[in-house]
């Protein structure tokens, strides 16, 4: 089964952003996309990879006990 191709609107909704953000990712070629005629579609795995790549893990801090 091939990956689902999402519209820019669907990607924006999935990421919780405005459509300007995925359009900027496309314009700056920071994400994989497919041109279908004059339309642009983004493979779902590309969105998942983008989310994983840009996920920041918390830092575990160790606090010293104050005597």
Short mmCIF file of C-alpha atoms in Angstrom, two decimals:
data_model
loop_
_atom_site.label_atom_id
_atom_site.label_comp_id
_atom_site.label_asym_id
_atom_site.label_seq_id
_atom_site.Cartn_x
_atom_site.Cartn_y
_atom_site.Cartn_z
CA UNK A 1 0.00 0.00 0.00
CA UNK A 2 1.40 3.41 -0.92
CA UNK A 3 1.59 6.39 1.40
CA UNK A 4 -1.36 8.74 1.63
CA UNK A 5 -0.80 12.11 -0.05
CA UNK A 6 -2.07 15.04 1.99
CA UNK A 7 -3.12 18.49 0.88
CA UNK A 8 -1.49 21.57 2.36
CA UNK A 9 -4.70 22.22 4.31
CA UNK A 10 -4.64 18.69 5.76
CA UNK A 11 -0.99 19.06 6.76
CA UNK A 12 -1.69 22.40 8.45
CA UNK A 13 -4.56 20.85 10.40
CA UNK A 14 -2.44 17.83 11.36
CA UNK A 15 0.37 20.08 12.62
CA UNK A 16 -1.99 22.58 14.24
CA UNK A 17 -0.62 25.49 12.21
CA UNK A 18 -1.84 27.86 9.55
CA UNK A 19 -1.43 26.85 5.90
CA UNK A 20 1.45 29.32 5.64
CA UNK A 21 3.73 27.00 7.61
CA UNK A 22 3.53 23.93 5.32
CA UNK A 23 3.66 26.22 2.29
CA UNK A 24 6.89 27.71 3.65
CA UNK A 25 8.31 24.21 4.23
CA UNK A 26 7.56 23.43 0.59
CA UNK A 27 8.94 26.72 -0.73
CA UNK A 28 12.18 26.30 1.23
CA UNK A 29 12.30 22.61 0.19
CA UNK A 30 12.53 21.51 3.82
CA UNK A 31 10.00 18.71 3.34
CA UNK A 32 9.34 16.09 0.67
CA UNK A 33 6.44 16.94 -1.62
CA UNK A 34 4.84 15.71 -4.83
CA UNK A 35 3.59 17.94 -7.63
CA UNK A 36 0.31 16.73 -9.10
CA UNK A 37 -0.32 19.08 -11.99
CA UNK A 38 -0.41 22.51 -10.40
CA UNK A 39 -1.26 21.04 -7.00
CA UNK A 40 1.16 20.00 -4.27
CA UNK A 41 0.72 16.96 -2.05
CA UNK A 42 2.83 15.88 0.91
CA UNK A 43 3.33 12.19 1.68
CA UNK A 44 2.13 11.33 5.18
CA UNK A 45 5.48 9.69 6.13
CA UNK A 46 7.23 13.00 5.31
CA UNK A 47 5.08 14.74 7.93
CA UNK A 48 5.78 12.01 10.47
CA UNK A 49 9.53 12.29 9.77
CA UNK A 50 9.38 16.09 10.10
CA UNK A 51 7.62 15.80 13.46
CA UNK A 52 10.12 13.22 14.73
CA UNK A 53 13.14 15.19 13.52
CA UNK A 54 11.94 18.39 15.18
CA UNK A 55 10.76 16.87 18.45
CA UNK A 56 12.83 18.14 21.36
CA UNK A 57 13.25 15.78 24.29
CA UNK A 58 13.30 17.24 27.81
CA UNK A 59 16.59 17.49 29.65
CA UNK A 60 16.79 15.72 32.96
CA UNK A 61 18.18 18.14 35.50
CA UNK A 62 19.79 17.10 38.70
CA UNK A 63 19.39 19.48 41.54
CA UNK A 64 21.78 19.63 44.45
CA UNK A 65 20.28 19.43 47.88
CA UNK A 66 20.79 22.56 49.88
CA UNK A 67 21.91 21.83 53.42
#
